[in-house]
XYZ file of C-alpha atoms in Angstrom:
411
model
C 0.119 0.232 -0.211
C 1.264 2.713 -0.697
C 2.332 6.043 2.231
C -0.407 8.699 1.874
C 0.709 12.281 2.184
C -1.062 14.905 3.173
C -1.576 17.484 1.136
C -4.088 19.523 1.932
C -3.602 21.063 4.812
C -0.737 24.360 4.200
C 1.200 25.576 7.287
C -0.280 28.695 8.312
C 2.765 31.360 10.227
C 5.595 30.633 8.171
C 4.937 31.244 4.490
C 3.360 34.703 3.076
C 1.456 32.973 0.839
C 0.811 35.352 -1.857
C 4.219 34.733 -2.677
C 4.077 31.089 -2.437
C 1.148 31.464 -5.251
C 3.709 33.792 -6.865
C 5.921 30.721 -7.796
C 3.828 29.441 -9.773
C 3.025 32.658 -12.265
C 6.776 32.322 -12.242
C 7.349 28.980 -13.562
C 4.209 29.102 -16.546
C 5.001 32.465 -17.866
C 9.682 32.626 -18.047
C 9.551 28.716 -18.695
C 5.727 27.044 -19.409
C 4.940 29.688 -21.941
C 8.001 30.149 -23.738
C 8.210 26.443 -24.240
C 11.820 26.585 -21.731
C 10.616 23.159 -20.356
C 8.400 20.534 -20.870
C 6.343 20.815 -17.446
C 7.437 21.861 -13.510
C 6.316 20.342 -10.097
C 7.720 22.279 -7.052
C 6.518 20.391 -3.465
C 8.185 23.176 -0.460
C 7.684 21.526 2.995
C 8.362 22.906 6.583
C 8.871 20.893 9.328
C 8.009 17.577 7.106
C 4.223 19.426 6.558
C 4.040 20.048 2.776
C 3.273 24.380 2.726
C 3.221 24.504 -1.353
C 2.266 21.481 -4.186
C 1.578 22.675 -7.527
C 1.794 20.991 -10.683
C 2.143 22.462 -14.661
C 1.853 21.102 -17.633
C 1.390 18.578 -19.563
C 3.183 15.003 -19.192
C 3.759 13.697 -22.252
C 3.303 14.833 -25.877
C 0.143 15.503 -27.386
C -1.229 14.281 -24.637
C -3.701 15.926 -22.640
C -3.515 15.194 -19.615
C -1.035 17.046 -16.870
C 1.321 15.904 -14.344
C 0.129 16.052 -11.088
C 1.403 14.377 -7.668
C 1.322 10.141 -8.814
C 3.397 11.553 -12.102
C 6.854 9.666 -11.843
C 10.020 11.862 -12.982
C 14.078 10.546 -14.156
C 15.362 11.872 -10.587
C 19.809 11.411 -12.310
C 21.686 12.383 -10.307
C 18.969 13.035 -6.887
C 19.818 8.539 -6.983
C 23.145 9.802 -5.730
C 22.773 11.173 -1.723
C 20.444 7.781 -1.844
C 23.550 5.453 -2.897
C 25.079 7.915 -0.196
C 22.663 6.653 2.519
C 22.670 3.316 1.783
C 26.912 3.320 2.214
C 26.482 4.547 5.475
C 23.283 2.424 6.593
C 26.406 -0.066 6.601
C 29.041 2.591 8.684
C 26.044 2.663 10.794
C 26.762 -1.181 11.765
C 30.736 -1.329 11.521
C 30.604 -3.299 7.944
C 32.875 -0.182 6.895
C 34.171 2.582 7.425
C 34.858 5.937 5.788
C 38.507 5.945 6.000
C 38.516 2.183 4.269
C 40.797 1.767 1.506
C 37.852 1.974 -1.025
C 40.396 -1.491 -3.018
C 40.016 -3.967 0.091
C 36.425 -3.964 -0.665
C 36.635 -3.838 -4.048
C 40.412 -4.825 -5.650
C 40.002 -4.088 -8.814
C 41.014 -1.198 -7.728
C 44.382 -2.772 -6.096
C 47.189 -0.714 -6.884
C 45.266 1.533 -8.807
C 47.428 4.906 -10.235
C 47.041 8.948 -11.450
C 47.306 9.523 -15.047
C 50.544 10.636 -16.292
C 50.017 10.291 -20.140
C 49.277 9.160 -22.971
C 45.579 7.620 -24.308
C 44.238 8.356 -27.953
C 45.890 5.599 -29.361
C 48.530 5.058 -27.266
C 49.297 3.579 -24.031
C 48.478 5.610 -20.644
C 51.109 6.028 -18.449
C 49.753 6.476 -14.904
C 52.392 6.982 -11.804
C 51.228 6.086 -7.602
C 48.561 8.088 -5.723
C 49.838 9.884 -2.443
C 47.309 8.099 -0.557
C 45.053 5.205 -1.195
C 41.185 5.636 -2.753
C 38.979 5.849 0.207
C 35.903 6.062 0.958
C 34.932 9.444 2.402
C 36.815 9.728 -1.340
C 33.954 8.697 -2.967
C 31.576 10.215 -1.152
C 32.503 13.552 -1.671
C 34.442 13.373 -5.329
C 38.031 13.640 -4.192
C 38.261 9.886 -5.752
C 40.759 10.793 -8.663
C 37.174 9.750 -10.991
C 35.388 11.136 -13.271
C 33.380 11.222 -16.079
C 32.872 10.708 -19.800
C 30.378 13.928 -21.117
C 32.955 15.955 -18.766
C 35.099 16.426 -23.011
C 38.147 17.056 -21.260
C 40.769 13.862 -20.697
C 41.985 11.291 -22.417
C 40.724 9.622 -19.118
C 36.608 10.457 -19.994
C 37.416 9.879 -23.316
C 37.968 6.258 -22.628
C 35.160 6.177 -21.436
C 33.003 7.234 -23.664
C 35.185 4.214 -26.336
C 33.941 1.656 -24.115
C 31.286 3.042 -23.817
C 31.206 2.825 -19.594
C 28.411 4.505 -18.911
C 25.998 3.186 -20.349
C 23.085 0.994 -18.568
C 21.751 -1.684 -21.164
C 25.418 -1.712 -22.347
C 28.066 -4.799 -21.864
C 28.848 -4.519 -18.249
C 25.998 -5.161 -15.185
C 27.694 -3.173 -12.220
C 30.816 -6.029 -11.274
C 32.123 -5.689 -14.849
C 31.924 -2.387 -14.532
C 34.847 -2.048 -11.988
C 36.454 -4.366 -14.231
C 36.381 -1.975 -16.744
C 36.869 1.418 -14.164
C 39.690 -0.076 -12.688
C 42.461 -0.957 -15.457
C 41.558 3.377 -16.180
C 44.109 5.839 -14.573
C 42.369 8.370 -12.285
C 42.469 11.921 -13.023
C 44.617 12.947 -10.069
C 45.273 11.468 -6.863
C 42.440 11.522 -4.382
C 42.561 14.098 -1.669
C 43.729 16.426 -4.254
C 40.770 18.193 -6.527
C 37.008 17.933 -6.969
C 35.759 16.201 -10.001
C 32.268 14.327 -10.412
C 31.914 11.207 -11.693
C 30.898 8.087 -11.645
C 31.786 7.850 -7.747
C 28.534 7.311 -6.388
C 28.342 4.566 -8.505
C 31.878 3.297 -6.886
C 30.049 3.455 -4.229
C 26.840 1.277 -5.050
C 28.872 -1.436 -5.693
C 30.377 -0.657 -2.632
C 26.775 -1.055 -0.705
C 26.280 -4.493 -2.740
C 29.687 -6.409 -1.644
C 29.358 -5.523 1.623
C 25.526 -5.724 1.961
C 25.969 -9.444 0.128
C 23.113 -8.179 -1.860
C 22.354 -6.696 -5.603
C 21.959 -2.668 -4.753
C 18.452 -1.983 -6.128
C 17.933 -4.782 -2.789
C 19.273 -3.335 -0.495
C 17.970 0.583 -1.337
C 14.337 -0.444 -2.064
C 14.091 -3.330 1.470
C 16.546 -1.368 3.801
C 15.523 2.550 2.423
C 12.664 2.859 -0.010
C 10.117 -0.155 1.463
C 10.552 1.261 5.713
C 10.386 4.671 4.431
C 6.832 4.338 2.259
C 8.718 5.626 -0.674
C 6.683 3.025 -3.054
C 6.829 4.576 -6.734
C 11.273 4.903 -6.806
C 12.643 2.180 -8.360
C 15.039 2.106 -10.986
C 12.895 0.549 -13.241
C 9.557 1.301 -13.879
C 7.094 -1.404 -13.690
C 4.417 -2.399 -15.970
C 1.855 -0.736 -14.154
C 3.468 2.338 -13.660
C 4.883 2.839 -16.607
C 1.647 5.595 -17.724
C 2.705 7.430 -15.334
C 5.861 7.780 -16.354
C 6.277 11.875 -18.776
C 8.553 12.411 -21.205
C 12.252 13.246 -21.182
C 13.483 16.394 -23.237
C 17.140 16.982 -23.931
C 18.010 20.980 -26.204
C 20.238 20.545 -29.263
C 21.510 23.112 -30.340
C 20.163 24.012 -33.485
C 17.206 22.308 -32.852
C 15.905 22.933 -29.656
C 14.103 20.949 -27.346
C 14.092 17.542 -29.003
C 12.289 14.292 -27.499
C 15.153 12.283 -25.902
C 13.016 9.197 -24.105
C 9.300 8.795 -24.533
C 7.013 7.738 -21.720
C 5.482 5.509 -23.079
C 8.450 3.366 -24.621
C 11.213 4.401 -22.149
C 14.774 2.888 -20.871
C 13.479 3.068 -17.396
C 10.229 0.675 -18.375
C 13.398 -1.666 -19.010
C 15.182 -3.611 -16.432
C 19.095 -1.814 -16.624
C 21.859 -4.542 -16.742
C 24.091 -1.082 -15.367
C 22.199 -0.878 -11.236
C 23.716 2.618 -11.591
C 23.911 4.405 -7.925
C 24.598 8.159 -9.565
C 21.812 8.196 -11.841
C 19.737 5.247 -12.244
C 16.446 6.329 -10.283
C 13.063 6.949 -10.731
C 10.954 8.917 -8.333
C 7.472 11.115 -7.379
C 8.160 14.140 -5.232
C 6.443 13.074 -3.166
C 8.782 10.172 -2.236
C 11.315 12.367 -2.294
C 9.430 14.361 0.556
C 9.753 11.306 2.290
C 14.193 11.290 1.779
C 13.906 14.888 2.586
C 11.979 14.744 5.795
C 13.778 11.232 7.765
C 17.046 14.089 6.734
C 15.272 16.911 7.785
C 14.658 15.248 10.545
C 17.934 13.556 11.783
C 17.917 10.184 9.666
C 14.052 9.321 11.012
C 10.084 9.696 9.275
C 7.214 7.740 11.444
C 8.500 5.436 13.596
C 11.214 4.056 10.592
C 14.639 3.965 11.596
C 16.757 4.879 8.357
C 20.384 6.739 10.177
C 21.133 7.700 13.644
C 20.731 11.923 13.969
C 24.874 11.785 14.002
C 25.483 10.348 11.552
C 23.101 12.701 9.307
C 25.334 15.154 11.013
C 28.537 13.700 9.900
C 26.916 13.329 6.008
C 25.455 17.425 5.924
C 28.831 18.160 7.096
C 31.797 19.861 4.500
C 34.068 17.174 4.429
C 36.708 18.683 1.929
C 40.031 18.784 3.022
C 40.778 21.496 4.927
C 37.339 23.427 4.715
C 37.847 24.421 0.720
C 34.912 24.887 -0.997
C 34.236 24.177 -4.331
C 35.491 27.321 -5.873
C 39.668 26.062 -4.901
C 39.214 23.260 -5.197
C 37.273 21.894 -8.468
C 38.130 20.483 -11.848
C 35.267 19.256 -13.543
C 33.873 21.137 -16.313
C 29.801 20.032 -15.188
C 28.451 19.952 -11.798
C 24.769 19.924 -9.632
C 26.214 23.238 -7.895
C 28.065 26.604 -8.109
C 31.052 26.815 -7.038
C 31.245 29.964 -4.538
C 30.138 29.261 -1.723
C 30.004 25.660 -1.269
C 31.043 22.682 0.259
C 30.493 19.171 -0.465
C 29.604 16.696 2.448
C 29.287 12.914 1.935
C 27.045 12.714 -1.070
C 25.665 15.811 -0.509
C 26.692 19.710 -1.791
C 26.933 21.939 1.213
C 26.198 25.810 1.571
C 29.183 26.668 3.778
C 29.781 30.527 2.741
C 25.743 32.545 1.915
C 27.193 35.595 1.043
C 29.535 34.054 -1.067
C 27.215 31.938 -3.052
C 25.336 35.652 -3.470
C 21.562 34.056 -2.499
C 19.443 34.095 -0.211
C 20.064 30.484 2.698
C 21.592 29.657 5.351
C 25.213 28.057 6.467
C 24.659 24.783 6.899
C 22.654 23.398 3.632
C 22.507 20.927 1.728
C 21.499 20.029 -1.445
C 21.827 18.378 -4.934
C 19.749 18.059 -8.627
C 20.012 15.795 -11.449
C 20.367 16.232 -14.962
C 17.746 16.573 -16.079
C 16.471 19.880 -14.490
C 15.439 18.145 -11.203
C 16.456 19.313 -7.571
C 16.176 19.145 -3.628
C 17.696 21.420 -0.936
C 17.436 20.695 2.683
C 17.542 23.958 4.892
C 17.771 22.083 8.765
C 17.714 25.879 9.745
C 13.938 27.296 8.361
C 13.338 22.699 8.812
C 12.862 23.978 5.587
C 12.846 21.242 1.787
C 12.484 21.208 -1.016
C 11.746 19.192 -3.931
C 11.581 20.054 -8.133
C 9.892 18.284 -10.301
C 10.973 18.649 -14.453
C 11.808 16.168 -17.480
C 14.702 18.529 -19.860
C 18.582 18.030 -19.808
C 21.905 19.482 -19.919
C 20.196 21.249 -16.686
C 22.638 23.683 -16.597
C 20.696 25.263 -20.065
C 18.748 27.893 -16.434
C 19.363 29.266 -13.321
C 15.962 27.896 -12.379
C 17.443 26.291 -8.820
C 18.911 29.991 -8.233
C 15.041 31.623 -9.473
C 13.083 28.674 -6.697
C 15.695 29.244 -4.308
C 15.584 32.964 -4.137
C 11.647 32.758 -4.069
C 10.790 30.428 -1.876
C 13.686 32.402 0.224
C 11.595 35.655 0.251
C 8.524 34.025 0.861
C 9.693 33.181 4.172
C 7.563 35.594 6.728
């Protein structure tokens, strides 16, 4: 039975309701009427209670049905916090630790080196790492790994050539690890920050340590206890009618259909289960996940993590208290760099002034390539879930705009 959430009784006394209502008009005027986004759904909650929840636009191309609370969205990298929580559950059980070398669990990474030349048809040259890759490096993206879409180096070119990140390709999760571990690292672990497949590697760690498939672990240990009955790596046949269409912007062609909901790649079970980006979910399901975190790891009697573990995850763990503007080598990430640190699965606001938008120190957040996003503010007991389906997520400043509008509505 699917969990029920109260969406009819808004929180009173903490928001200016007229300003909250203006968010819908903003989305409609700036993004839907102009054709920039196909649809938009926003959920705003305080102390776990929904203050505002609205759905705008059609679910599928050529159909009249609008998105609603049942609509399913590809949340891409919003999968990363889920996988990070799964790993920290194993840490709490004493089965692995943040300073455990990755090769202790994934021996394929034993002896992995740092890029020192080659590629583009020539053999890679490597040098030893200064420090071993540790689990904390996977969580905070300091492992020296990369993504094929970065288009920066010979290593990410090798990702593309080998089709390493293809969910319906040649590799399952173990095969992916074996192929990835044969490539050199971009830098020695801990020396820099690069948005990467690190959380996919973390998913393999969860699978090896727990002894059960990653998709089974997160279903049984996170989704089922939290009542997240509409979150999965593979959309069941009886729910595929709820999956929205997904689009991408192609230079010179505009917005084109990327993945049709009725015939989606997510309707087929993936060979490579991606702990870094494979989940489909609803706004109400992800609201329950955020509520659990905001409530110190527990929701409605279901304890997922301890309160101090959530505190640990949402601290800045970049070496020396640094931020992304100093450490990032990434062409792209789901976070602005200024004033942004990184915790164990989340970007963390460490300097509100440098971010140049309203917020709170200690707010944590992330987003996905299809422009979905969430943030959690423990100071204001506030969280947001935003859903749409358009890549790349860097096209429009909508996340900054929504945060500004939401904080301006606080009384």
